[in-house]
PDB file of C-alpha atoms in Angstrom:
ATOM      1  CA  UNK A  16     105.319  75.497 134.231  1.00 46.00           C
ATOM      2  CA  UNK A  17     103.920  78.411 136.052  1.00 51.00           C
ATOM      3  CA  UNK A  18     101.014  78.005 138.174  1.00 58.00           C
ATOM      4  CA  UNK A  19      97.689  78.771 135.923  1.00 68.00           C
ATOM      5  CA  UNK A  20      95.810  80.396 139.368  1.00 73.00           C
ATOM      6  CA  UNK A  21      98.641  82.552 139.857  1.00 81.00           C
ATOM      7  CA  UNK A  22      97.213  85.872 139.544  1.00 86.00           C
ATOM      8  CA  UNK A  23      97.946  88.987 137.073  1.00 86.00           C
ATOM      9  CA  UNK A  24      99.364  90.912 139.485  1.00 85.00           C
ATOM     10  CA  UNK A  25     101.747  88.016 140.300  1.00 88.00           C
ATOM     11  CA  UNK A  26     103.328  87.378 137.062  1.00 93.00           C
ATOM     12  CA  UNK A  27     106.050  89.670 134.845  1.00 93.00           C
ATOM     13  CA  UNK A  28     104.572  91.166 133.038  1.00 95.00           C
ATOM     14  CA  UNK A  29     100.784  91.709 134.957  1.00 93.00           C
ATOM     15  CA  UNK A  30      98.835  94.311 133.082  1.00 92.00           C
ATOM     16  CA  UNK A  31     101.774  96.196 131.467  1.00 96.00           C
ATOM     17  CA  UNK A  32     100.502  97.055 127.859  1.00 97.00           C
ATOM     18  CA  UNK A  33     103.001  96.327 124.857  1.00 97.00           C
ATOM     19  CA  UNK A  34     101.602  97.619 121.248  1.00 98.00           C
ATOM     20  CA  UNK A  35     102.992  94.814 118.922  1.00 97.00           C
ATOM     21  CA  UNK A  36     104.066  96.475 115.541  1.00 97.00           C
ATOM     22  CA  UNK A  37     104.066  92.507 113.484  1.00 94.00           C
ATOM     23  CA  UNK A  38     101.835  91.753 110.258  1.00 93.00           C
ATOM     24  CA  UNK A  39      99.166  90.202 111.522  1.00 89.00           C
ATOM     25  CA  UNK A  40     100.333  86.750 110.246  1.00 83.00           C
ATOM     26  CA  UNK A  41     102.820  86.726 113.450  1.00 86.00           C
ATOM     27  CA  UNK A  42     100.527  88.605 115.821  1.00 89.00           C
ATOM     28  CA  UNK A  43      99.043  85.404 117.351  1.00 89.00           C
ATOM     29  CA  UNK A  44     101.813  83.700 118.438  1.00 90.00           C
ATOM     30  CA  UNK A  45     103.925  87.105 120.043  1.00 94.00           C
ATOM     31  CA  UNK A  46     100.350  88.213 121.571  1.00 96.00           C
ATOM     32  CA  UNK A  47     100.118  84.458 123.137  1.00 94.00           C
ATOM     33  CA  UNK A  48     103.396  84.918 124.598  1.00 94.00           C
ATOM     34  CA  UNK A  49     102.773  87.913 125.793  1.00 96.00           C
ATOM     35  CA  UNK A  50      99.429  87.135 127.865  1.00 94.00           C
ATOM     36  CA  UNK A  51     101.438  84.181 129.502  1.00 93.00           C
ATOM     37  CA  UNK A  52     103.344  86.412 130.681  1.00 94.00           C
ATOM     38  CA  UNK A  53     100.362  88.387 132.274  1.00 94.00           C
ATOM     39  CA  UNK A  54     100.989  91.283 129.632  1.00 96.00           C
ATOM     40  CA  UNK A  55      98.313  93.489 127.606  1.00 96.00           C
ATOM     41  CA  UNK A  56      98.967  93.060 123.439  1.00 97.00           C
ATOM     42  CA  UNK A  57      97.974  96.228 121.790  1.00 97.00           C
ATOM     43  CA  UNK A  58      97.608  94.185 118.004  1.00 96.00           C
ATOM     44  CA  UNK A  59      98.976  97.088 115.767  1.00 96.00           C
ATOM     45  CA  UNK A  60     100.650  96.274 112.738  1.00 96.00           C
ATOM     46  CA  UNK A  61     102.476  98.654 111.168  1.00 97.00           C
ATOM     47  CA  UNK A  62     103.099  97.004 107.610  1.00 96.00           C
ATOM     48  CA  UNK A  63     101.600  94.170 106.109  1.00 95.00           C
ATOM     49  CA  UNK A  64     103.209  91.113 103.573  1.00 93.00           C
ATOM     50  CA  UNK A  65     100.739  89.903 100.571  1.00 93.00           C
ATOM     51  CA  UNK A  66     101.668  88.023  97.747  1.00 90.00           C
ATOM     52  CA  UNK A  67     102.814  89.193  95.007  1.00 91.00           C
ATOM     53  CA  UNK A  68     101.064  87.990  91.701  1.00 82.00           C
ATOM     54  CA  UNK A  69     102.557  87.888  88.641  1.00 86.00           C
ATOM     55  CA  UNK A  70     105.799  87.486  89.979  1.00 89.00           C
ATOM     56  CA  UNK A  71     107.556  86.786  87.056  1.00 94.00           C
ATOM     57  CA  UNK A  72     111.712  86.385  88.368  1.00 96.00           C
ATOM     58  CA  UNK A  73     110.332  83.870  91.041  1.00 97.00           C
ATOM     59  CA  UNK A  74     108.185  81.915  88.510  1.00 97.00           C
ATOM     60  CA  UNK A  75     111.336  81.296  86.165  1.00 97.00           C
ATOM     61  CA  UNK A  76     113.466  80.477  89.173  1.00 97.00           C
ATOM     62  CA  UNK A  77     110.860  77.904  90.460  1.00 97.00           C
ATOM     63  CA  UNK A  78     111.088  76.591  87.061  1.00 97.00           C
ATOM     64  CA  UNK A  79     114.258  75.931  86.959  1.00 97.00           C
ATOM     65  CA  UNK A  80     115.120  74.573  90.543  1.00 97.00           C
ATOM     66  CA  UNK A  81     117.103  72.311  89.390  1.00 95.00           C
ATOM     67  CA  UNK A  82     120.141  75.214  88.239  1.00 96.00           C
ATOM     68  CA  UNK A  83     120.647  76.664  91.935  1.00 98.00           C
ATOM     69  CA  UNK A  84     122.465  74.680  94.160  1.00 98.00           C
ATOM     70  CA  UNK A  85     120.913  76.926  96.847  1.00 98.00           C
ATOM     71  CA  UNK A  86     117.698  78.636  98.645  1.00 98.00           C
ATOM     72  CA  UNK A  87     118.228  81.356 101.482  1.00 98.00           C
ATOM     73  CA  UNK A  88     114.884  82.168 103.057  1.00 97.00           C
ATOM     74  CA  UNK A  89     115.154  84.588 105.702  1.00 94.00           C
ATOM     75  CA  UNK A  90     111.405  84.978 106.824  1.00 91.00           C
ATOM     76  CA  UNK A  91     108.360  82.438 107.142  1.00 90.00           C
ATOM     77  CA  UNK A  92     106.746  84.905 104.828  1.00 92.00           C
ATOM     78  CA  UNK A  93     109.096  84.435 102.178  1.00 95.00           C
ATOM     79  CA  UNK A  94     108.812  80.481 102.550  1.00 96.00           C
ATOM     80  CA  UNK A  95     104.945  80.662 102.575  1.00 94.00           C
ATOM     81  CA  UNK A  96     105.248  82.838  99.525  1.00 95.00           C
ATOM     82  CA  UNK A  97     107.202  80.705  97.640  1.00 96.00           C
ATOM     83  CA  UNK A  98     105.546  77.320  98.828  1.00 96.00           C
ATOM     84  CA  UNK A  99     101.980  79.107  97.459  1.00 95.00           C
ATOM     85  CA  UNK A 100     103.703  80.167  94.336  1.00 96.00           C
ATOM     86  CA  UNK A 101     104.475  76.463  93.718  1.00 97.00           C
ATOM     87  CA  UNK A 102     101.388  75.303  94.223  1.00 96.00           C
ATOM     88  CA  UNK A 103     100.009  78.090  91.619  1.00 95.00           C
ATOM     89  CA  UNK A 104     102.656  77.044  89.026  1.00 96.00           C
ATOM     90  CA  UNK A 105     101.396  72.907  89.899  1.00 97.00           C
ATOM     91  CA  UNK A 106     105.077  72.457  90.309  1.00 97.00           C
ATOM     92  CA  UNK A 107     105.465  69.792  93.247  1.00 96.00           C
ATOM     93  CA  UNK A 108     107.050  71.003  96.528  1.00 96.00           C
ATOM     94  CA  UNK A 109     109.683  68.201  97.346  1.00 94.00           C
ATOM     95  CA  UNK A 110     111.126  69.784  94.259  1.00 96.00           C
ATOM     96  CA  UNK A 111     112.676  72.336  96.512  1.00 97.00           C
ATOM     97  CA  UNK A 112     115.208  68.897  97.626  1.00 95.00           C
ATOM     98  CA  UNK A 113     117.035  69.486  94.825  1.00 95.00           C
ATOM     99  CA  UNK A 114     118.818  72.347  96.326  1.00 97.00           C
ATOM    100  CA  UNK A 115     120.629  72.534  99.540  1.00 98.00           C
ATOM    101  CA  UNK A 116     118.102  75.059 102.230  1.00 98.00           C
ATOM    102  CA  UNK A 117     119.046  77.643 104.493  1.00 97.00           C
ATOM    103  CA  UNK A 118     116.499  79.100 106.794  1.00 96.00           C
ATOM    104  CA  UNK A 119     116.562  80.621 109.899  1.00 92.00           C
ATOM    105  CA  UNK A 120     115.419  79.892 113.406  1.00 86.00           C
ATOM    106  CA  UNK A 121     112.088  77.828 113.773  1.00 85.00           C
ATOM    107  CA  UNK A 122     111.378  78.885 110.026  1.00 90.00           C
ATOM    108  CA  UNK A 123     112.871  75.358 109.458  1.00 92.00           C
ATOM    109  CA  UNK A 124     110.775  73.757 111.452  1.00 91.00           C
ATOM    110  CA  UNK A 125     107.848  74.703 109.009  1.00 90.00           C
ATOM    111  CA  UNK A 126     109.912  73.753 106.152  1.00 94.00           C
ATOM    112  CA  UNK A 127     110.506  70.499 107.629  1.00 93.00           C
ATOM    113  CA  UNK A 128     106.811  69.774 108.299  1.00 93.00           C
ATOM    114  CA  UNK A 129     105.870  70.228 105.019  1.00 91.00           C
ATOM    115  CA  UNK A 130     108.948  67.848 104.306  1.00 93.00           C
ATOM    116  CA  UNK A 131     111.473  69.540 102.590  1.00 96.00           C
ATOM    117  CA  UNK A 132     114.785  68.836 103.902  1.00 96.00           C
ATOM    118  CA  UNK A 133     117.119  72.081 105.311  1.00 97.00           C
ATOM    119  CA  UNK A 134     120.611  71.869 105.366  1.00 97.00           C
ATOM    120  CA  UNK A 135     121.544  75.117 107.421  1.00 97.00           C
ATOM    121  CA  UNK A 136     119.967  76.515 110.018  1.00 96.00           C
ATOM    122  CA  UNK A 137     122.552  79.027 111.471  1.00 95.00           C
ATOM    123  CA  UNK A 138     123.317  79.093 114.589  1.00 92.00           C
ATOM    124  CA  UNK A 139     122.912  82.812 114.928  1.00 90.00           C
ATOM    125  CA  UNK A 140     119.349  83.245 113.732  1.00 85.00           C
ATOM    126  CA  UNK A 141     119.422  86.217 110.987  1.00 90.00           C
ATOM    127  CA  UNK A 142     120.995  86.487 107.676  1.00 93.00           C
ATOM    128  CA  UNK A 143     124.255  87.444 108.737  1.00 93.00           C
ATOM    129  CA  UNK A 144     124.535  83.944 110.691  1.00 95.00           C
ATOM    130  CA  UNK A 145     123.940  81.979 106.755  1.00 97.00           C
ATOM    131  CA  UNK A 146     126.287  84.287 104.995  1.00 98.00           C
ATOM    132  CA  UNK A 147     129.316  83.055 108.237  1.00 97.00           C
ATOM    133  CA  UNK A 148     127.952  79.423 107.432  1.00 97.00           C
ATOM    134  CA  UNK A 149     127.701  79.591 104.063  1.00 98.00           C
ATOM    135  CA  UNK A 150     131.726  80.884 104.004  1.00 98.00           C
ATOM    136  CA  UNK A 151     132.919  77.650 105.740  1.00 96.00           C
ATOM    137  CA  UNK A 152     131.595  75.747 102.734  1.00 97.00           C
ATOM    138  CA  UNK A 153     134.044  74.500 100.328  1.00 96.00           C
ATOM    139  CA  UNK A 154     133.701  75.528  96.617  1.00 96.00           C
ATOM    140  CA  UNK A 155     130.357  77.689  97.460  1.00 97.00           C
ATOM    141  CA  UNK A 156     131.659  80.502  95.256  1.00 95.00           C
ATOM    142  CA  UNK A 157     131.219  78.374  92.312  1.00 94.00           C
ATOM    143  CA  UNK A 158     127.361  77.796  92.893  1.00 98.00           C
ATOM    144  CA  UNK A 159     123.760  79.426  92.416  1.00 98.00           C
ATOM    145  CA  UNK A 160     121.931  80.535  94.997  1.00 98.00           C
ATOM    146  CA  UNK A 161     118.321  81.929  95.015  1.00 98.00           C
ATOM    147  CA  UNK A 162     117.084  84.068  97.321  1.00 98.00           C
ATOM    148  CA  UNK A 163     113.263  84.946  97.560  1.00 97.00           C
ATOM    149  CA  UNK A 164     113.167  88.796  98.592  1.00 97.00           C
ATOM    150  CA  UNK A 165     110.281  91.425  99.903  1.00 95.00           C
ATOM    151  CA  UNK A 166     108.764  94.062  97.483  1.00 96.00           C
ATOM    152  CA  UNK A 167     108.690  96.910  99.605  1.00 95.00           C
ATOM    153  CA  UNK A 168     106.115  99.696  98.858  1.00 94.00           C
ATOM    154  CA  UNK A 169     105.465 102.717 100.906  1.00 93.00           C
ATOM    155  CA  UNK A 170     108.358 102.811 103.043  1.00 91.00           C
ATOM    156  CA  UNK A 171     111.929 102.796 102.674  1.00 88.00           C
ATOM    157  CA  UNK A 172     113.546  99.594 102.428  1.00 89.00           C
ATOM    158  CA  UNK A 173     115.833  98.514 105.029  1.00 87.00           C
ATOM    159  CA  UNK A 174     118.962  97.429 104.599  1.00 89.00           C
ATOM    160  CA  UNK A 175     118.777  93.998 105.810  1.00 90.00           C
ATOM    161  CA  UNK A 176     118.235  91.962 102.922  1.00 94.00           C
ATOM    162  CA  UNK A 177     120.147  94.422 100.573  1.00 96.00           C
ATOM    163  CA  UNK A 178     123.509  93.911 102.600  1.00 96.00           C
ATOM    164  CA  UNK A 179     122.782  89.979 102.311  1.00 97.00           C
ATOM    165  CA  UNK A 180     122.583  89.772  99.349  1.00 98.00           C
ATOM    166  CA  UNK A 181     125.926  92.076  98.911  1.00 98.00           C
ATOM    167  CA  UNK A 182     127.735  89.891 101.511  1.00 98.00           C
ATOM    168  CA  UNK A 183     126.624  86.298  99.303  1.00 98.00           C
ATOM    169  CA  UNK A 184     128.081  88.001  96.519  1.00 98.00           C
ATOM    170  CA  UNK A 185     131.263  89.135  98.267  1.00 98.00           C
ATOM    171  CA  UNK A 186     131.385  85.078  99.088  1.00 98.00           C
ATOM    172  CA  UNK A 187     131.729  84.336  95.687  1.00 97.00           C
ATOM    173  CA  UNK A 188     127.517  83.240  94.989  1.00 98.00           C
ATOM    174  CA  UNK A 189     126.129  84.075  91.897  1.00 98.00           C
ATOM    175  CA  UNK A 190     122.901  85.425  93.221  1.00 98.00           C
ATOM    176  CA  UNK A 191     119.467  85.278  91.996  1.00 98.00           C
ATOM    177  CA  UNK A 192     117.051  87.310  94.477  1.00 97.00           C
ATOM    178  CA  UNK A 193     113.588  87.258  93.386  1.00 97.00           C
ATOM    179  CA  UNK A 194     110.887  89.414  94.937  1.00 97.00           C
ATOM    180  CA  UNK A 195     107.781  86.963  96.226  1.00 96.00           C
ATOM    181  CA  UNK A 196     105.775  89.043  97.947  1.00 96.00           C
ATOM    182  CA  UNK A 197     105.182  92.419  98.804  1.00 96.00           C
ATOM    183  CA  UNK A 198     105.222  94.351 102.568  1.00 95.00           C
ATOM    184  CA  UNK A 199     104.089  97.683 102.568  1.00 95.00           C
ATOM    185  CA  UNK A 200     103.012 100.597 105.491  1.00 96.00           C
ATOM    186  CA  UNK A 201      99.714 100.432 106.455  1.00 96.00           C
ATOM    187  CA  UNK A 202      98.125 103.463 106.790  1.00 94.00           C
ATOM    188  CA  UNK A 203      97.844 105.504 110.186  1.00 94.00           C
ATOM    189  CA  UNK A 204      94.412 106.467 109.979  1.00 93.00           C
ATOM    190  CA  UNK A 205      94.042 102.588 110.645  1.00 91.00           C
ATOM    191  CA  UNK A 206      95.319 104.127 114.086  1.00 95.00           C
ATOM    192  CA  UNK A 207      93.696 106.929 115.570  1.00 94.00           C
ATOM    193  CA  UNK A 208      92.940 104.816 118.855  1.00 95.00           C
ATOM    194  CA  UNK A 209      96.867 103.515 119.090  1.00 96.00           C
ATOM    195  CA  UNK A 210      98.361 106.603 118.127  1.00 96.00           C
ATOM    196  CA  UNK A 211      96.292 108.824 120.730  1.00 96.00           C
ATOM    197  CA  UNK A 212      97.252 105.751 123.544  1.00 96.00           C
ATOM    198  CA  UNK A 213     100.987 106.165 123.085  1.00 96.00           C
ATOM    199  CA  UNK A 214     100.816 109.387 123.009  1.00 95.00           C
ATOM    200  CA  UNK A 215      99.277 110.052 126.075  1.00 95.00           C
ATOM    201  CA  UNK A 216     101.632 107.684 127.534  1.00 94.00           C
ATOM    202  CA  UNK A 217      99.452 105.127 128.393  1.00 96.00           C
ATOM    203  CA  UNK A 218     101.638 102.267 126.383  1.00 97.00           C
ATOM    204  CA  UNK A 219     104.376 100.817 128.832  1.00 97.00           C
ATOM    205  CA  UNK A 220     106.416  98.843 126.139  1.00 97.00           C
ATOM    206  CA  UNK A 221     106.771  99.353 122.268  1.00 98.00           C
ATOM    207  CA  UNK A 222     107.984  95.676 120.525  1.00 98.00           C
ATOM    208  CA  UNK A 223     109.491  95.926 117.305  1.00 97.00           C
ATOM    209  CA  UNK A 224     110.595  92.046 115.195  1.00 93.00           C
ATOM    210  CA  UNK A 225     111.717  93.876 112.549  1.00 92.00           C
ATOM    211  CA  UNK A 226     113.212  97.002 110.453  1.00 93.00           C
ATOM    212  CA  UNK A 227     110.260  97.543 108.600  1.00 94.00           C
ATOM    213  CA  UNK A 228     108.341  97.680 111.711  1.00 96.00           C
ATOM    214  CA  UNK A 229     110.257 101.014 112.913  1.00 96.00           C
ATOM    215  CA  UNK A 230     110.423 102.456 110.003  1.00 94.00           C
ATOM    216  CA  UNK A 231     106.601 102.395 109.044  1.00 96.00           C
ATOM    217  CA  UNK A 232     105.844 103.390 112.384  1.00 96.00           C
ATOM    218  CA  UNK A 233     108.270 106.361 112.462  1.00 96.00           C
ATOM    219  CA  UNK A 234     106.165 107.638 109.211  1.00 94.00           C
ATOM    220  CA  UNK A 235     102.790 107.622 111.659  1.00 95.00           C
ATOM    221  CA  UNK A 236     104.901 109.016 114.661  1.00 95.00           C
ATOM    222  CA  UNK A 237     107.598 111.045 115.951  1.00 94.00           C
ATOM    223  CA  UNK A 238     110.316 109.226 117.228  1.00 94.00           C
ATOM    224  CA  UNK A 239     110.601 111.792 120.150  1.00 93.00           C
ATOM    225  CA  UNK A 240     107.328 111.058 121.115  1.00 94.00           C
ATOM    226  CA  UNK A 241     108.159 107.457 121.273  1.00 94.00           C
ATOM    227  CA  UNK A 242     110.721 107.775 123.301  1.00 90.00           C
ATOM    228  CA  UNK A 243     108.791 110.174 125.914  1.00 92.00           C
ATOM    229  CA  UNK A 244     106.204 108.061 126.402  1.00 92.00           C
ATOM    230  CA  UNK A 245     106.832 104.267 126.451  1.00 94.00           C
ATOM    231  CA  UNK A 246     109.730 101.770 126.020  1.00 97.00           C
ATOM    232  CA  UNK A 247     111.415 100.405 123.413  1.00 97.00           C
ATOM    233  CA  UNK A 248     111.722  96.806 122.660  1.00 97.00           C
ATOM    234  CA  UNK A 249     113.836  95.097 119.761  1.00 97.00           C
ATOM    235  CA  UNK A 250     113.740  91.448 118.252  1.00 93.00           C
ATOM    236  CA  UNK A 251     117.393  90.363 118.065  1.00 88.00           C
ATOM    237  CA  UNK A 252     120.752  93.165 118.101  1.00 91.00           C
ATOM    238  CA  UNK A 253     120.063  93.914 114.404  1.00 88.00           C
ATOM    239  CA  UNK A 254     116.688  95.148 114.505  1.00 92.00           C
ATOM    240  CA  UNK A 255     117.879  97.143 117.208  1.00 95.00           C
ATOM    241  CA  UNK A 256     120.938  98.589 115.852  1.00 93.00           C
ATOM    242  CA  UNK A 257     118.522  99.518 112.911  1.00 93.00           C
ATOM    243  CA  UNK A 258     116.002 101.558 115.536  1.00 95.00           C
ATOM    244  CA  UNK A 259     119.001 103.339 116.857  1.00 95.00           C
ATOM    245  CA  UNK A 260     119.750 104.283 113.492  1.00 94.00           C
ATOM    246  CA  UNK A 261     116.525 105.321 112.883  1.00 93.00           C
ATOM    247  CA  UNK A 262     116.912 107.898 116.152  1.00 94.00           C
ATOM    248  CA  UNK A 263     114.938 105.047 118.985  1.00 95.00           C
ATOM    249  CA  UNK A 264     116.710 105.172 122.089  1.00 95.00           C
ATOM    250  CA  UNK A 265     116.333 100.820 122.801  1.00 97.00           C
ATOM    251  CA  UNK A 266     115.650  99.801 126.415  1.00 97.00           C
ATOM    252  CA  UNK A 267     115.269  95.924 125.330  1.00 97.00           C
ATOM    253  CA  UNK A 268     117.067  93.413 123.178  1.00 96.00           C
ATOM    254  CA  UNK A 269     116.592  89.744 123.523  1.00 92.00           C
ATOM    255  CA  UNK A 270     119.481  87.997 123.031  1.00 86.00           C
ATOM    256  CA  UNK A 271     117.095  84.686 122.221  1.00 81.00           C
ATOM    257  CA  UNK A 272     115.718  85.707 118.864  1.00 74.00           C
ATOM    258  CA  UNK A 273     114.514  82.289 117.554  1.00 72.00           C
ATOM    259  CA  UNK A 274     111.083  82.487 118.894  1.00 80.00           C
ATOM    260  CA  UNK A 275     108.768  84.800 120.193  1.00 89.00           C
ATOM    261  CA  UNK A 276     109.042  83.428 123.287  1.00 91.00           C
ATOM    262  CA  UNK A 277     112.826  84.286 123.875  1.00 92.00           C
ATOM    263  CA  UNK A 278     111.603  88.145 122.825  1.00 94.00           C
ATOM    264  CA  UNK A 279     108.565  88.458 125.616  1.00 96.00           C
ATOM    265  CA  UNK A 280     110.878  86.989 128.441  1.00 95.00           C
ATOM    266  CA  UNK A 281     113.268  89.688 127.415  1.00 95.00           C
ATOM    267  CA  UNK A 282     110.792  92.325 127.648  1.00 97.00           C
ATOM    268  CA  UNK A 283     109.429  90.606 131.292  1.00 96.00           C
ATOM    269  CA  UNK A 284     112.809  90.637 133.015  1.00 95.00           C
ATOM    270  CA  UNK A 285     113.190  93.995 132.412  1.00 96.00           C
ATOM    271  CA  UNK A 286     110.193  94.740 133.833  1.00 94.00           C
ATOM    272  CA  UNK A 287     110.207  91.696 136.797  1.00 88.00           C
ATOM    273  CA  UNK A 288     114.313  91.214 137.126  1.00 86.00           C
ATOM    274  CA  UNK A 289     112.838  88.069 139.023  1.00 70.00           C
ATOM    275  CA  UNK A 290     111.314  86.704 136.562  1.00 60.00           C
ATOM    276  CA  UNK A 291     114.570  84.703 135.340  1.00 52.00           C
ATOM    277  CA  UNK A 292     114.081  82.385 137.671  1.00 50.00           C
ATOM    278  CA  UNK A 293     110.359  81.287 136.902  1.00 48.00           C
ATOM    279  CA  UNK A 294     110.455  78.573 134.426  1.00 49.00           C
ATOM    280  CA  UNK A 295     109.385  79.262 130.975  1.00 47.00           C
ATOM    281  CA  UNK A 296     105.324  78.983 130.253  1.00 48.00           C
ATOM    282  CA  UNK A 297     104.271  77.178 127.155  1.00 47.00           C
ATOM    283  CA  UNK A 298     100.382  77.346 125.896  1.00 42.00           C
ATOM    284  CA  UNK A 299      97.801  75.067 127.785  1.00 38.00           C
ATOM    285  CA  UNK A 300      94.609  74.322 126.167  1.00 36.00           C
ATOM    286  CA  UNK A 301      91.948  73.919 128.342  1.00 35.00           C
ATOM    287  CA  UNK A 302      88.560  71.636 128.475  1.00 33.00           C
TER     288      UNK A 302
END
């Protein structure tokens, strides 16, 4: 671990101000990352996830667990979504071991404290890595798979979870995708202080964990601007081949996009080259 007394100045990132774009629910732990690495987190979320109540495809899925022979979650929203849908419908949660799991990343790990068993957790952490898994299954295009999905308001959807699902179906699934909650653009006037920072250039890094993200921020600024002003900063190659699309010219892509983590020491060897060598910082709590 790095030396705490070390000071700002010292470390990768010192004093270099990144605007995070991630609902709030994620802001914590990428801002915590972020200050180890001696960085300033702008919080700004661009789009927020709610639940979505009724819900009435997910409720008749959840009561009927026992006809898929799989779940695909590909977000910790969507799992908290579902798990507080259960609880709603009084339908208990180690229910959910009557299908096989996929979920991505350290999503499982949450699954798995709550103790529902997963039974793929791709090695390439996005929904591209299940679909490659979920081929080298035996007899999977015979069987059910459900697959909780956004409701997205106020923006246009990306194509992420659209092409999943097409690519499933291409594997043979029969596919039930269910929306469970709802992300939507927040507004900008939420953003006047921000805004007027990155546009006076006084934002070094832009970091973007998802589609969504880009596109909700695109709607509250030019992506010119953007790219005068500060860098760009992507979660993982498919959020940034998405920003390209989207007309971002992307400076960073971690190639570890598991964790948080993996994304800020992307973002603070491009900044501090050196920085590879220090070993990774983890969160001390103090007395």
């Amino acid at each position: 671990m790095t030396d705490l007394l070390l000071s700002t100045a010292q470390l990768p990132l010192g004093n270099k101000r990144i605007v995070m774009t991630a609902p709030r629910p994620y802001a914590a732990r990428l801002a915590t990352a972020i200050i180890l690495q001696g960085g300033l987190p702008i919080v700004m979320p661009t789009i927020e996830t709610c639940a979505l109540d009724p819900s009435p495809s997910l409720d008749q899925a959840l009561q009927h667990l026992k006809d898929f022979s799989w779940i695909a979650f590909t977000s910790r929203t969507g799992i908290q979504a579902v798990i507080l849908r259960l609880q709603q419908l009084d339908i208990p949660l180690f229910l959910l071991n009557q299908c096989h799991i996929c979920a991505i990343g350290q999503d499982a790990e949450r699954l798995q404290e709550l103790g529902v068993r997963v039974d793929l957790v791709p090695d390439e952490s996005s929904p591209s890595g299940i679909v490659k898994e979920l081929a080298q299954i035996p007899g999977i295009e015979t069987q059910r798979i459900l697959v909780p999905i956004p409701q997205v308001e106020r923006m246009p959807e990306p194509d992420i979870v659209p092409k999943f699902i097409i690519d499933l179906q291409q594997l043979g699934l029969t596919v039930i995708s269910a929306p469970a909650y709802v992300t939507r653009r927040l507004d900008a006037t939420d953003y006047a202080v921000e805004l007027e920072q990155i546009y006076q250039g006084r934002v070094d890094a832009i970091a973007f964990s998802s589609t969504a993200e880009i596109s909700a921020l695109l709607q509250m600024v030019d992506a010119d601007t953007i790219a005068k002003n500060c860098l760009i900063a992507c979660f993982g190659p498919y959020t940034a081949g998405n920003a390209k699309d989207l007309g971002l010219s992307v400076d960073i892509v971690s190639k570890d996009f598991s964790s948080f983590t993996g994304f800020v020491e992307a973002i603070a060897q491009f900044f501090h080259p050196a920085s590879a060598d220090i070993p990774r910082q983890d969160p001390v709590i103090l007395p």
